[in-house]
Amino acid sequence: MRLLSLEVQNYRNIASASLTPGRELTVICGNNGQGKTNLLEAIWLLTGGKSFRGGKDAELVRRGEPFAVLEASTLRAQQEEQEPDTPNRVRMTIGMPDSARPGRYAAVNGAPPKRAAALAGSFPAVVFDPGHLSLVKGAPEGRRRFLDAALCQLYPGYLATYRRYVRALQQKNALLRHSSTTPERPYAEKTALLEVLNVELAAQGEAIQKRRRAYLEQLGPLACANYAELSHGAERMAVRYAAQFEPGGLAALLRARQNEELRAGQSLCGPHREDLELLLDGQPAKVFASQGQQRSVVLSLKMAEAAAAARITGEHPVLLLDDVLSELDEGRKQYLLTRMKEKQTFVTSCDDTAFLKTDGEVYRMNGGVLTKL
Ligand SMILES: Nc1ncnc2c1ncn2[C@@H]1O[C@H](COP(=O)(O)OP(=O)(O)OP(=O)(O)O)[C@@H](O)[C@H]1O
Ligand SMILES: [Mg+2]
């Protein structure tokens, strides 16, 4: 996947900017608070997803302006070979362009605009943002979200499975929470309802775990190899899926723990309670990893996410790396800089010294104004 050009208008602190990225590396440098992450975020929105920084769409529009516009031309790998002169043109509006419904809309090649979510899959990208460091230190939920988000991008059916699971889980938790049986709902009726929900949970839960396990079989070795190279073998990373059940075993597990769940008043088992274990030299990274090591783990996972997507879909995602070099030692920085030359990569940095030697395109962002160096 390649971004050929991007024009930005009234996006956050950027009144107007024009970016012509390199084939491989594009660097956006500048001081704190100047708009570097904003530009990276604008590129990310071309995926059709929400901002990786969270928040509301309205916050993306420059204060005082009704709407923002992103205009991009992109090329898929296949087009690159067959029709490099006819890239896709995407025009996205954010906010209220003609006082119609607010939101993000995108028009591709002049067709009528659709909701931006319809772009899903057309511009694959992987983003590293310092917020992702919580993948190591944070709660299991963040690690599950990492897996599930990647799977949603890779397999269109996964989101539907996931939603069915969540809906059944919500119903089950509501049922378990109101645990006292009433004359209107005797114990037998309640357990019967629970069993019905557990059938659905077992079916969807097995499908979720199966996808996660298969994905980790690809992602894990790639991430560990990345880590070995990044750290020059200083530590060994390992990735393990912390499962609650073996394939085919969820229905039995739900039956076995039904009374416990009734007593606890909440659901206790299923893929929503599983985790992705990240280990360094056999120890949980969550407890023992240093700042630089945590960053290295997350980067290794993110680069593996891109490589796995390339294998599965045949399209290598664009890499967006926000403030990636800080806290890394010289060896790790150099390794990353060489990796960034492999595929189209955008990187922001406060410190441009590391990049001045590279042969990428270097831009400076200053108060929302982008200039090419
Ligand atoms: N909707 C908006 N309208 C105008 N300005 C905005 C809007 N949203 C954010 N900003 C401004 O954008 C600036 C932050 O930009 P950004 O996060 O891209 O900085 P950065 O260059 O990445 O900085 P750092 O190096 O600290 O990460 C802030 O000064 C903020 O006030
Ligand atoms: Mg930033």
Tab-separated table of C-alpha atoms and ligand atoms in Angstrom:
chain	number	residue	atom	x	y	z
A	1	MET	CA	0.000	0.000	0.000
A	2	ARG	CA	1.266	3.427	-0.779
A	3	LEU	CA	0.164	6.988	-0.087
A	4	LEU	CA	1.153	9.139	-3.065
A	5	SER	CA	-0.074	12.490	-1.813
A	6	LEU	CA	-2.165	14.066	0.911
A	7	GLU	CA	-3.776	17.496	1.121
A	8	VAL	CA	-5.138	18.528	4.500
A	9	GLN	CA	-7.473	21.431	5.236
A	10	ASN	CA	-8.692	22.678	8.609
A	11	TYR	CA	-7.618	19.534	10.360
A	12	ARG	CA	-6.852	20.198	14.058
A	13	ASN	CA	-4.151	22.902	14.115
A	14	ILE	CA	-3.372	22.485	10.400
A	15	ALA	CA	-5.096	25.143	8.264
A	16	SER	CA	-3.640	23.768	5.062
A	17	ALA	CA	-0.847	21.339	4.309
A	18	SER	CA	0.391	19.353	1.389
A	19	LEU	CA	2.454	16.209	1.746
A	20	THR	CA	4.228	14.240	-0.975
A	21	PRO	CA	5.630	11.213	0.818
A	22	GLY	CA	8.664	9.202	-0.194
A	23	ARG	CA	8.381	5.658	-1.501
A	24	GLU	CA	9.835	4.475	1.781
A	25	LEU	CA	10.583	6.812	4.650
A	26	THR	CA	8.894	10.142	5.356
A	27	VAL	CA	9.957	12.027	8.478
A	28	ILE	CA	7.905	14.746	10.139
A	29	CYS	CA	10.013	16.576	12.670
A	30	GLY	CA	9.290	19.562	14.857
A	31	ASN	CA	8.962	20.705	18.437
A	32	ASN	CA	6.320	19.574	20.890
A	33	GLY	CA	2.749	20.589	20.200
A	34	GLN	CA	3.323	21.659	16.576
A	35	GLY	CA	1.018	19.191	14.798
A	36	LYS	CA	3.202	16.174	13.952
A	37	THR	CA	0.861	13.619	15.500
A	38	ASN	CA	-2.084	15.485	13.986
A	39	LEU	CA	-0.720	14.850	10.498
A	40	LEU	CA	-0.088	11.177	11.249
A	41	GLU	CA	-3.622	10.924	12.610
A	42	ALA	CA	-4.963	12.425	9.375
A	43	ILE	CA	-3.198	9.688	7.380
A	44	TRP	CA	-4.608	7.043	9.730
A	45	LEU	CA	-8.169	8.275	9.118
A	46	LEU	CA	-7.811	7.131	5.500
A	47	THR	CA	-8.134	3.581	6.847
A	48	GLY	CA	-11.760	4.415	7.612
A	49	GLY	CA	-11.201	3.797	11.332
A	50	LYS	CA	-11.598	6.238	14.204
A	51	SER	CA	-8.667	8.233	15.481
A	52	PHE	CA	-6.116	6.161	17.389
A	53	ARG	CA	-6.175	8.897	20.006
A	54	GLY	CA	-9.867	8.375	20.775
A	55	GLY	CA	-12.114	11.374	21.286
A	56	LYS	CA	-14.911	12.781	19.179
A	57	ASP	CA	-14.858	13.527	15.458
A	58	ALA	CA	-15.697	17.180	16.182
A	59	GLU	CA	-12.328	17.575	17.924
A	60	LEU	CA	-10.586	16.764	14.643
A	61	VAL	CA	-11.898	19.889	12.941
A	62	ARG	CA	-9.874	23.055	13.318
A	63	ARG	CA	-11.411	25.232	16.012
A	64	GLY	CA	-13.737	27.816	14.478
A	65	GLU	CA	-14.150	25.950	11.183
A	66	PRO	CA	-17.221	23.925	10.138
A	67	PHE	CA	-15.379	20.974	8.592
A	68	ALA	CA	-12.046	19.477	7.647
A	69	VAL	CA	-11.075	17.960	4.300
A	70	LEU	CA	-8.492	15.270	3.549
A	71	GLU	CA	-7.661	14.529	-0.059
A	72	ALA	CA	-5.394	11.620	-0.804
A	73	SER	CA	-4.236	9.528	-3.673
A	74	THR	CA	-3.251	5.968	-2.910
A	75	LEU	CA	-2.015	2.917	-4.772
A	76	ARG	CA	-2.469	-0.729	-3.890
A	77	ALA	CA	0.415	-3.100	-4.559
A	78	GLN	CA	-1.455	-4.712	-7.446
A	79	GLN	CA	-2.251	-1.353	-9.049
A	80	GLU	CA	1.384	-0.413	-8.699
A	81	GLU	CA	2.210	-3.161	-11.181
A	82	GLN	CA	-0.784	-2.968	-13.486
A	83	GLU	CA	-1.977	0.638	-13.552
A	84	PRO	CA	0.422	2.886	-11.665
A	85	ASP	CA	-0.924	5.982	-13.420
A	86	THR	CA	-4.474	5.637	-12.123
A	87	PRO	CA	-4.298	5.857	-8.352
A	88	ASN	CA	-7.379	5.949	-6.145
A	89	ARG	CA	-8.477	9.404	-5.139
A	90	VAL	CA	-10.121	9.668	-1.754
A	91	ARG	CA	-11.837	12.800	-0.491
A	92	MET	CA	-12.856	12.713	3.147
A	93	THR	CA	-14.840	15.345	5.002
A	94	ILE	CA	-15.030	15.530	8.757
A	95	GLY	CA	-17.615	17.689	10.492
A	96	MET	CA	-20.523	19.430	8.784
A	97	PRO	CA	-19.663	20.332	5.187
A	98	ASP	CA	-23.194	21.374	4.175
A	99	SER	CA	-24.958	21.344	7.529
A	100	ALA	CA	-26.077	17.805	6.730
A	101	ARG	CA	-25.454	15.051	9.258
A	102	PRO	CA	-22.132	15.509	11.043
A	103	GLY	CA	-19.514	12.801	10.788
A	104	ARG	CA	-16.759	11.416	8.608
A	105	TYR	CA	-17.654	10.774	4.976
A	106	ALA	CA	-15.465	9.631	2.134
A	107	ALA	CA	-15.862	9.730	-1.622
A	108	VAL	CA	-13.656	7.433	-3.694
A	109	ASN	CA	-12.841	8.343	-7.299
A	110	GLY	CA	-15.663	10.845	-7.509
A	111	ALA	CA	-18.433	8.451	-6.414
A	112	PRO	CA	-21.091	9.731	-4.000
A	113	PRO	CA	-19.752	9.972	-0.421
A	114	LYS	CA	-20.332	7.133	2.003
A	115	ARG	CA	-19.629	6.829	5.709
A	116	ALA	CA	-15.865	6.686	6.220
A	117	ALA	CA	-16.171	3.229	7.788
A	118	ALA	CA	-16.958	1.928	4.297
A	119	LEU	CA	-13.286	2.539	3.442
A	120	ALA	CA	-12.326	-0.382	5.715
A	121	GLY	CA	-9.667	-2.528	4.083
A	122	SER	CA	-8.982	-0.131	1.207
A	123	PHE	CA	-6.031	1.586	2.877
A	124	PRO	CA	-4.458	-0.771	5.409
A	125	ALA	CA	-2.183	0.904	7.954
A	126	VAL	CA	-0.566	0.006	11.252
A	127	VAL	CA	0.020	2.733	13.783
A	128	PHE	CA	2.368	2.886	16.731
A	129	ASP	CA	1.396	5.601	19.151
A	130	PRO	CA	2.997	6.049	22.584
A	131	GLY	CA	-0.423	5.227	24.082
A	132	HIS	CA	0.122	1.688	22.840
A	133	LEU	CA	2.812	1.217	25.494
A	134	SER	CA	-0.084	0.205	27.743
A	135	LEU	CA	-0.145	-3.003	25.696
A	136	VAL	CA	2.647	-4.198	27.975
A	137	LYS	CA	1.795	-2.600	31.311
A	138	GLY	CA	-1.957	-2.237	31.048
A	139	ALA	CA	-4.898	-4.535	31.682
A	140	PRO	CA	-5.598	-7.657	29.543
A	141	GLU	CA	-8.444	-5.794	27.854
A	142	GLY	CA	-5.964	-3.686	25.847
A	143	ARG	CA	-4.140	-6.782	24.614
A	144	ARG	CA	-7.392	-8.457	23.618
A	145	ARG	CA	-8.382	-5.280	21.791
A	146	PHE	CA	-5.057	-5.361	19.930
A	147	LEU	CA	-5.811	-8.889	18.691
A	148	ASP	CA	-9.469	-8.246	17.966
A	149	ALA	CA	-8.827	-4.988	16.089
A	150	ALA	CA	-6.268	-6.700	13.863
A	151	LEU	CA	-8.640	-9.621	13.247
A	152	CYS	CA	-11.489	-7.259	12.359
A	153	GLN	CA	-9.286	-5.660	9.699
A	154	LEU	CA	-8.182	-9.027	8.338
A	155	TYR	CA	-11.404	-11.018	8.382
A	156	PRO	CA	-14.677	-9.203	7.632
A	157	GLY	CA	-16.706	-11.915	9.406
A	158	TYR	CA	-14.830	-11.543	12.666
A	159	LEU	CA	-16.600	-8.368	13.734
A	160	ALA	CA	-20.004	-10.039	13.354
A	161	THR	CA	-18.890	-13.042	15.432
A	162	TYR	CA	-17.429	-10.736	18.049
A	163	ARG	CA	-20.618	-8.663	18.251
A	164	ARG	CA	-22.799	-11.746	18.642
A	165	TYR	CA	-20.558	-12.885	21.464
A	166	VAL	CA	-20.675	-9.513	23.229
A	167	ARG	CA	-24.463	-9.298	22.898
A	168	ALA	CA	-24.957	-12.743	24.449
A	169	LEU	CA	-22.432	-11.904	27.158
A	170	GLN	CA	-24.278	-8.720	28.082
A	171	GLN	CA	-27.542	-10.644	28.357
A	172	LYS	CA	-25.880	-13.282	30.468
A	173	ASN	CA	-24.316	-10.757	32.826
A	174	ALA	CA	-27.645	-8.972	33.241
A	175	LEU	CA	-29.255	-12.299	34.080
A	176	LEU	CA	-26.524	-13.240	36.547
A	177	ARG	CA	-26.535	-9.822	38.205
A	178	HIS	CA	-30.194	-10.112	39.144
A	179	SER	CA	-29.455	-13.382	40.775
A	180	SER	CA	-32.316	-13.612	43.232
A	181	THR	CA	-35.019	-15.774	41.805
A	182	THR	CA	-38.537	-14.407	41.942
A	183	PRO	CA	-41.894	-16.084	41.728
A	184	GLU	CA	-42.105	-14.665	38.198
A	185	ARG	CA	-38.728	-16.134	37.332
A	186	PRO	CA	-38.095	-19.323	39.259
A	187	TYR	CA	-34.654	-20.889	39.493
A	188	ALA	CA	-35.352	-23.485	36.841
A	189	GLU	CA	-36.406	-20.859	34.328
A	190	LYS	CA	-33.340	-18.804	35.037
A	191	THR	CA	-30.896	-21.658	34.600
A	192	ALA	CA	-32.709	-22.709	31.449
A	193	LEU	CA	-32.189	-19.216	30.016
A	194	LEU	CA	-28.569	-19.302	31.121
A	195	GLU	CA	-28.059	-22.560	29.282
A	196	VAL	CA	-29.486	-21.089	26.097
A	197	LEU	CA	-27.122	-18.129	26.318
A	198	ASN	CA	-24.199	-20.443	27.039
A	199	VAL	CA	-24.877	-22.352	23.821
A	200	GLU	CA	-24.490	-19.111	21.852
A	201	LEU	CA	-21.455	-18.059	23.909
A	202	ALA	CA	-19.760	-21.396	23.351
A	203	ALA	CA	-20.318	-21.235	19.587
A	204	GLN	CA	-19.093	-17.652	19.119
A	205	GLY	CA	-16.440	-17.943	21.843
A	206	GLU	CA	-14.838	-20.965	20.182
A	207	ALA	CA	-14.756	-19.081	16.869
A	208	ILE	CA	-13.111	-16.071	18.517
A	209	GLN	CA	-10.451	-18.121	20.248
A	210	LYS	CA	-9.736	-20.112	17.103
A	211	ARG	CA	-9.074	-16.929	15.114
A	212	ARG	CA	-6.935	-15.453	17.882
A	213	ARG	CA	-4.841	-18.607	18.208
A	214	ALA	CA	-4.318	-18.904	14.455
A	215	TYR	CA	-3.379	-15.241	14.225
A	216	LEU	CA	-0.907	-15.561	17.093
A	217	GLU	CA	0.717	-18.499	15.386
A	218	GLN	CA	1.700	-16.078	12.633
A	219	LEU	CA	2.211	-12.966	14.741
A	220	GLY	CA	4.173	-14.505	17.626
A	221	PRO	CA	7.230	-15.770	15.711
A	222	LEU	CA	7.350	-12.571	13.625
A	223	ALA	CA	7.254	-10.397	16.755
A	224	CYS	CA	9.903	-12.460	18.529
A	225	ALA	CA	12.188	-12.327	15.486
A	226	ASN	CA	11.704	-8.550	15.347
A	227	TYR	CA	12.581	-8.283	19.006
A	228	ALA	CA	15.716	-10.380	18.609
A	229	GLU	CA	16.935	-8.098	15.827
A	230	LEU	CA	15.869	-4.890	17.525
A	231	SER	CA	17.651	-5.756	20.763
A	232	HIS	CA	20.575	-7.432	18.973
A	233	GLY	CA	19.773	-10.524	20.993
A	234	ALA	CA	20.045	-8.764	24.355
A	235	GLU	CA	16.794	-10.340	25.564
A	236	ARG	CA	14.437	-12.992	24.249
A	237	MET	CA	10.810	-12.152	23.752
A	238	ALA	CA	8.065	-14.749	23.829
A	239	VAL	CA	4.339	-14.465	23.173
A	240	ARG	CA	1.774	-16.852	24.607
A	241	TYR	CA	-1.987	-16.987	24.442
A	242	ALA	CA	-3.271	-17.410	27.985
A	243	ALA	CA	-6.285	-19.578	27.216
A	244	GLN	CA	-8.967	-20.724	29.635
A	245	PHE	CA	-9.963	-23.683	27.521
A	246	GLU	CA	-8.626	-25.987	24.840
A	247	PRO	CA	-10.316	-25.869	21.416
A	248	GLY	CA	-13.750	-27.457	21.693
A	249	GLY	CA	-13.801	-27.142	25.476
A	250	LEU	CA	-15.767	-23.963	26.112
A	251	ALA	CA	-19.222	-25.537	26.426
A	252	ALA	CA	-17.948	-27.960	29.068
A	253	LEU	CA	-16.161	-25.166	30.922
A	254	LEU	CA	-19.317	-23.041	30.990
A	255	ARG	CA	-21.296	-25.986	32.356
A	256	ALA	CA	-18.674	-26.762	34.970
A	257	ARG	CA	-18.575	-23.205	36.272
A	258	GLN	CA	-22.263	-22.390	36.041
A	259	ASN	CA	-22.923	-22.538	39.782
A	260	GLU	CA	-19.838	-20.477	40.496
A	261	GLU	CA	-21.030	-17.850	38.003
A	262	LEU	CA	-24.471	-17.832	39.622
A	263	ARG	CA	-22.883	-17.207	43.011
A	264	ALA	CA	-20.504	-14.557	41.684
A	265	GLY	CA	-23.309	-12.760	39.854
A	266	GLN	CA	-21.152	-12.383	36.749
A	267	SER	CA	-19.659	-14.357	33.913
A	268	LEU	CA	-16.233	-15.800	34.752
A	269	CYS	CA	-15.035	-17.641	31.692
A	270	GLY	CA	-14.694	-17.305	27.959
A	271	PRO	CA	-12.424	-15.480	25.508
A	272	HIS	CA	-13.336	-12.150	27.154
A	273	ARG	CA	-11.312	-13.353	30.154
A	274	GLU	CA	-8.295	-14.560	28.189
A	275	ASP	CA	-5.029	-12.718	27.732
A	276	LEU	CA	-1.952	-12.378	25.597
A	277	GLU	CA	1.153	-13.004	27.682
A	278	LEU	CA	4.280	-11.097	26.763
A	279	LEU	CA	7.509	-12.473	28.214
A	280	LEU	CA	11.102	-11.270	28.201
A	281	ASP	CA	13.663	-13.929	29.018
A	282	GLY	CA	10.821	-15.999	30.441
A	283	GLN	CA	9.604	-13.285	32.823
A	284	PRO	CA	6.346	-11.340	32.405
A	285	ALA	CA	7.217	-8.102	30.580
A	286	LYS	CA	4.357	-6.447	32.451
A	287	VAL	CA	6.312	-6.704	35.693
A	288	PHE	CA	9.948	-6.631	34.653
A	289	ALA	CA	10.393	-4.730	31.376
A	290	SER	CA	12.200	-1.368	31.455
A	291	GLN	CA	10.848	1.637	29.533
A	292	GLY	CA	12.988	0.942	26.476
A	293	GLN	CA	12.192	-2.761	26.639
A	294	GLN	CA	8.450	-2.081	26.813
A	295	ARG	CA	8.767	0.162	23.790
A	296	SER	CA	10.755	-2.544	21.990
A	297	VAL	CA	8.088	-5.155	22.751
A	298	VAL	CA	5.281	-2.972	21.421
A	299	LEU	CA	7.252	-2.033	18.322
A	300	SER	CA	8.052	-5.666	17.638
A	301	LEU	CA	4.349	-6.511	17.905
A	302	LYS	CA	3.323	-3.621	15.677
A	303	MET	CA	5.848	-4.449	12.955
A	304	ALA	CA	4.731	-8.070	13.193
A	305	GLU	CA	1.111	-6.924	12.807
A	306	ALA	CA	2.060	-5.260	9.520
A	307	ALA	CA	4.027	-8.282	8.288
A	308	ALA	CA	1.227	-10.697	9.235
A	309	ALA	CA	-1.332	-8.550	7.407
A	310	ALA	CA	0.930	-8.526	4.360
A	311	ARG	CA	1.107	-12.321	4.424
A	312	ILE	CA	-2.599	-12.822	4.911
A	313	THR	CA	-3.933	-10.171	2.509
A	314	GLY	CA	-1.030	-9.677	0.101
A	315	GLU	CA	-1.050	-5.948	0.854
A	316	HIS	CA	1.623	-4.490	3.110
A	317	PRO	CA	0.107	-1.821	5.381
A	318	VAL	CA	1.566	1.656	5.593
A	319	LEU	CA	3.449	2.106	8.884
A	320	LEU	CA	2.728	5.163	11.014
A	321	LEU	CA	5.206	5.500	13.857
A	322	ASP	CA	4.604	8.328	16.282
A	323	ASP	CA	7.552	9.385	18.396
A	324	VAL	CA	9.073	5.982	18.051
A	325	LEU	CA	12.768	6.580	18.648
A	326	SER	CA	12.676	8.161	22.090
A	327	GLU	CA	13.966	5.987	24.941
A	328	LEU	CA	15.729	3.633	22.524
A	329	ASP	CA	19.482	3.160	22.543
A	330	GLU	CA	21.639	3.811	19.484
A	331	GLY	CA	21.659	0.181	18.321
A	332	ARG	CA	17.867	-0.082	18.467
A	333	LYS	CA	17.436	3.264	16.715
A	334	GLN	CA	19.721	2.214	13.879
A	335	TYR	CA	17.886	-1.069	13.435
A	336	LEU	CA	14.526	0.713	13.257
A	337	LEU	CA	15.867	3.188	10.737
A	338	THR	CA	16.901	0.333	8.462
A	339	ARG	CA	13.517	-1.395	8.874
A	340	MET	CA	11.742	1.857	7.994
A	341	LYS	CA	13.296	1.732	4.556
A	342	GLU	CA	11.576	-1.519	3.634
A	343	LYS	CA	7.996	-0.321	3.259
A	344	GLN	CA	6.310	3.047	3.201
A	345	THR	CA	6.738	4.438	6.689
A	346	PHE	CA	5.831	7.750	8.291
A	347	VAL	CA	7.624	8.722	11.428
A	348	THR	CA	7.452	11.750	13.700
A	349	SER	CA	10.260	12.981	15.891
A	350	CYS	CA	11.262	15.988	17.979
A	351	ASP	CA	14.862	15.219	17.216
A	352	ASP	CA	15.751	15.273	13.536
A	353	THR	CA	19.457	14.450	13.930
A	354	ALA	CA	18.855	10.707	13.555
A	355	PHE	CA	17.013	11.321	10.283
A	356	LEU	CA	19.153	13.914	8.553
A	357	LYS	CA	21.441	11.175	7.328
A	358	THR	CA	18.601	9.118	5.869
A	359	ASP	CA	17.531	9.361	2.265
A	360	GLY	CA	13.845	9.743	3.109
A	361	GLU	CA	11.658	12.813	2.644
A	362	VAL	CA	12.006	15.132	5.626
A	363	TYR	CA	9.337	17.659	6.566
A	364	ARG	CA	9.181	20.127	9.412
A	365	MET	CA	5.933	20.903	11.225
A	366	ASN	CA	5.769	24.256	12.949
A	367	GLY	CA	2.535	25.649	14.366
A	368	GLY	CA	0.497	23.551	11.928
A	369	VAL	CA	2.559	24.703	8.947
A	370	LEU	CA	4.308	21.934	7.037
A	371	THR	CA	7.469	22.676	5.058
A	372	LYS	CA	9.708	20.328	3.142
A	373	LEU	CA	13.375	20.336	4.159
B	1	LIG	N1	-9.382	21.011	16.779
B	1	LIG	C1	-8.249	21.687	16.936
B	1	LIG	N2	-8.157	22.965	16.480
B	1	LIG	C2	-7.012	23.660	16.622
B	1	LIG	N3	-5.905	23.180	17.216
B	1	LIG	C3	-5.947	21.919	17.690
B	1	LIG	C4	-7.111	21.120	17.564
B	1	LIG	N4	-6.860	19.905	18.116
B	1	LIG	C5	-5.593	19.954	18.566
B	1	LIG	N5	-5.037	21.167	18.308
B	1	LIG	C6	-3.693	21.605	18.639
B	1	LIG	O1	-2.729	20.742	18.067
B	1	LIG	C7	-1.571	20.780	18.863
B	1	LIG	C8	-1.029	19.389	19.137
B	1	LIG	O2	-0.581	18.841	17.977
B	1	LIG	P1	0.140	17.423	18.013
B	1	LIG	O3	-0.446	16.544	19.032
B	1	LIG	O4	0.146	16.960	16.616
B	1	LIG	O5	1.591	17.855	18.482
B	1	LIG	P2	2.966	17.121	18.217
B	1	LIG	O6	3.724	17.926	17.215
B	1	LIG	O7	2.729	15.716	17.912
B	1	LIG	O8	3.650	17.310	19.631
B	1	LIG	P3	4.506	16.275	20.550
B	1	LIG	O9	5.900	16.317	20.035
B	1	LIG	O10	4.397	16.883	21.887
B	1	LIG	O11	3.856	14.952	20.448
B	1	LIG	C9	-1.934	21.348	20.214
B	1	LIG	O12	-1.299	22.580	20.367
B	1	LIG	C10	-3.439	21.480	20.132
B	1	LIG	O13	-3.931	22.618	20.808
B	2	MG	MG	2.919	14.016	19.048
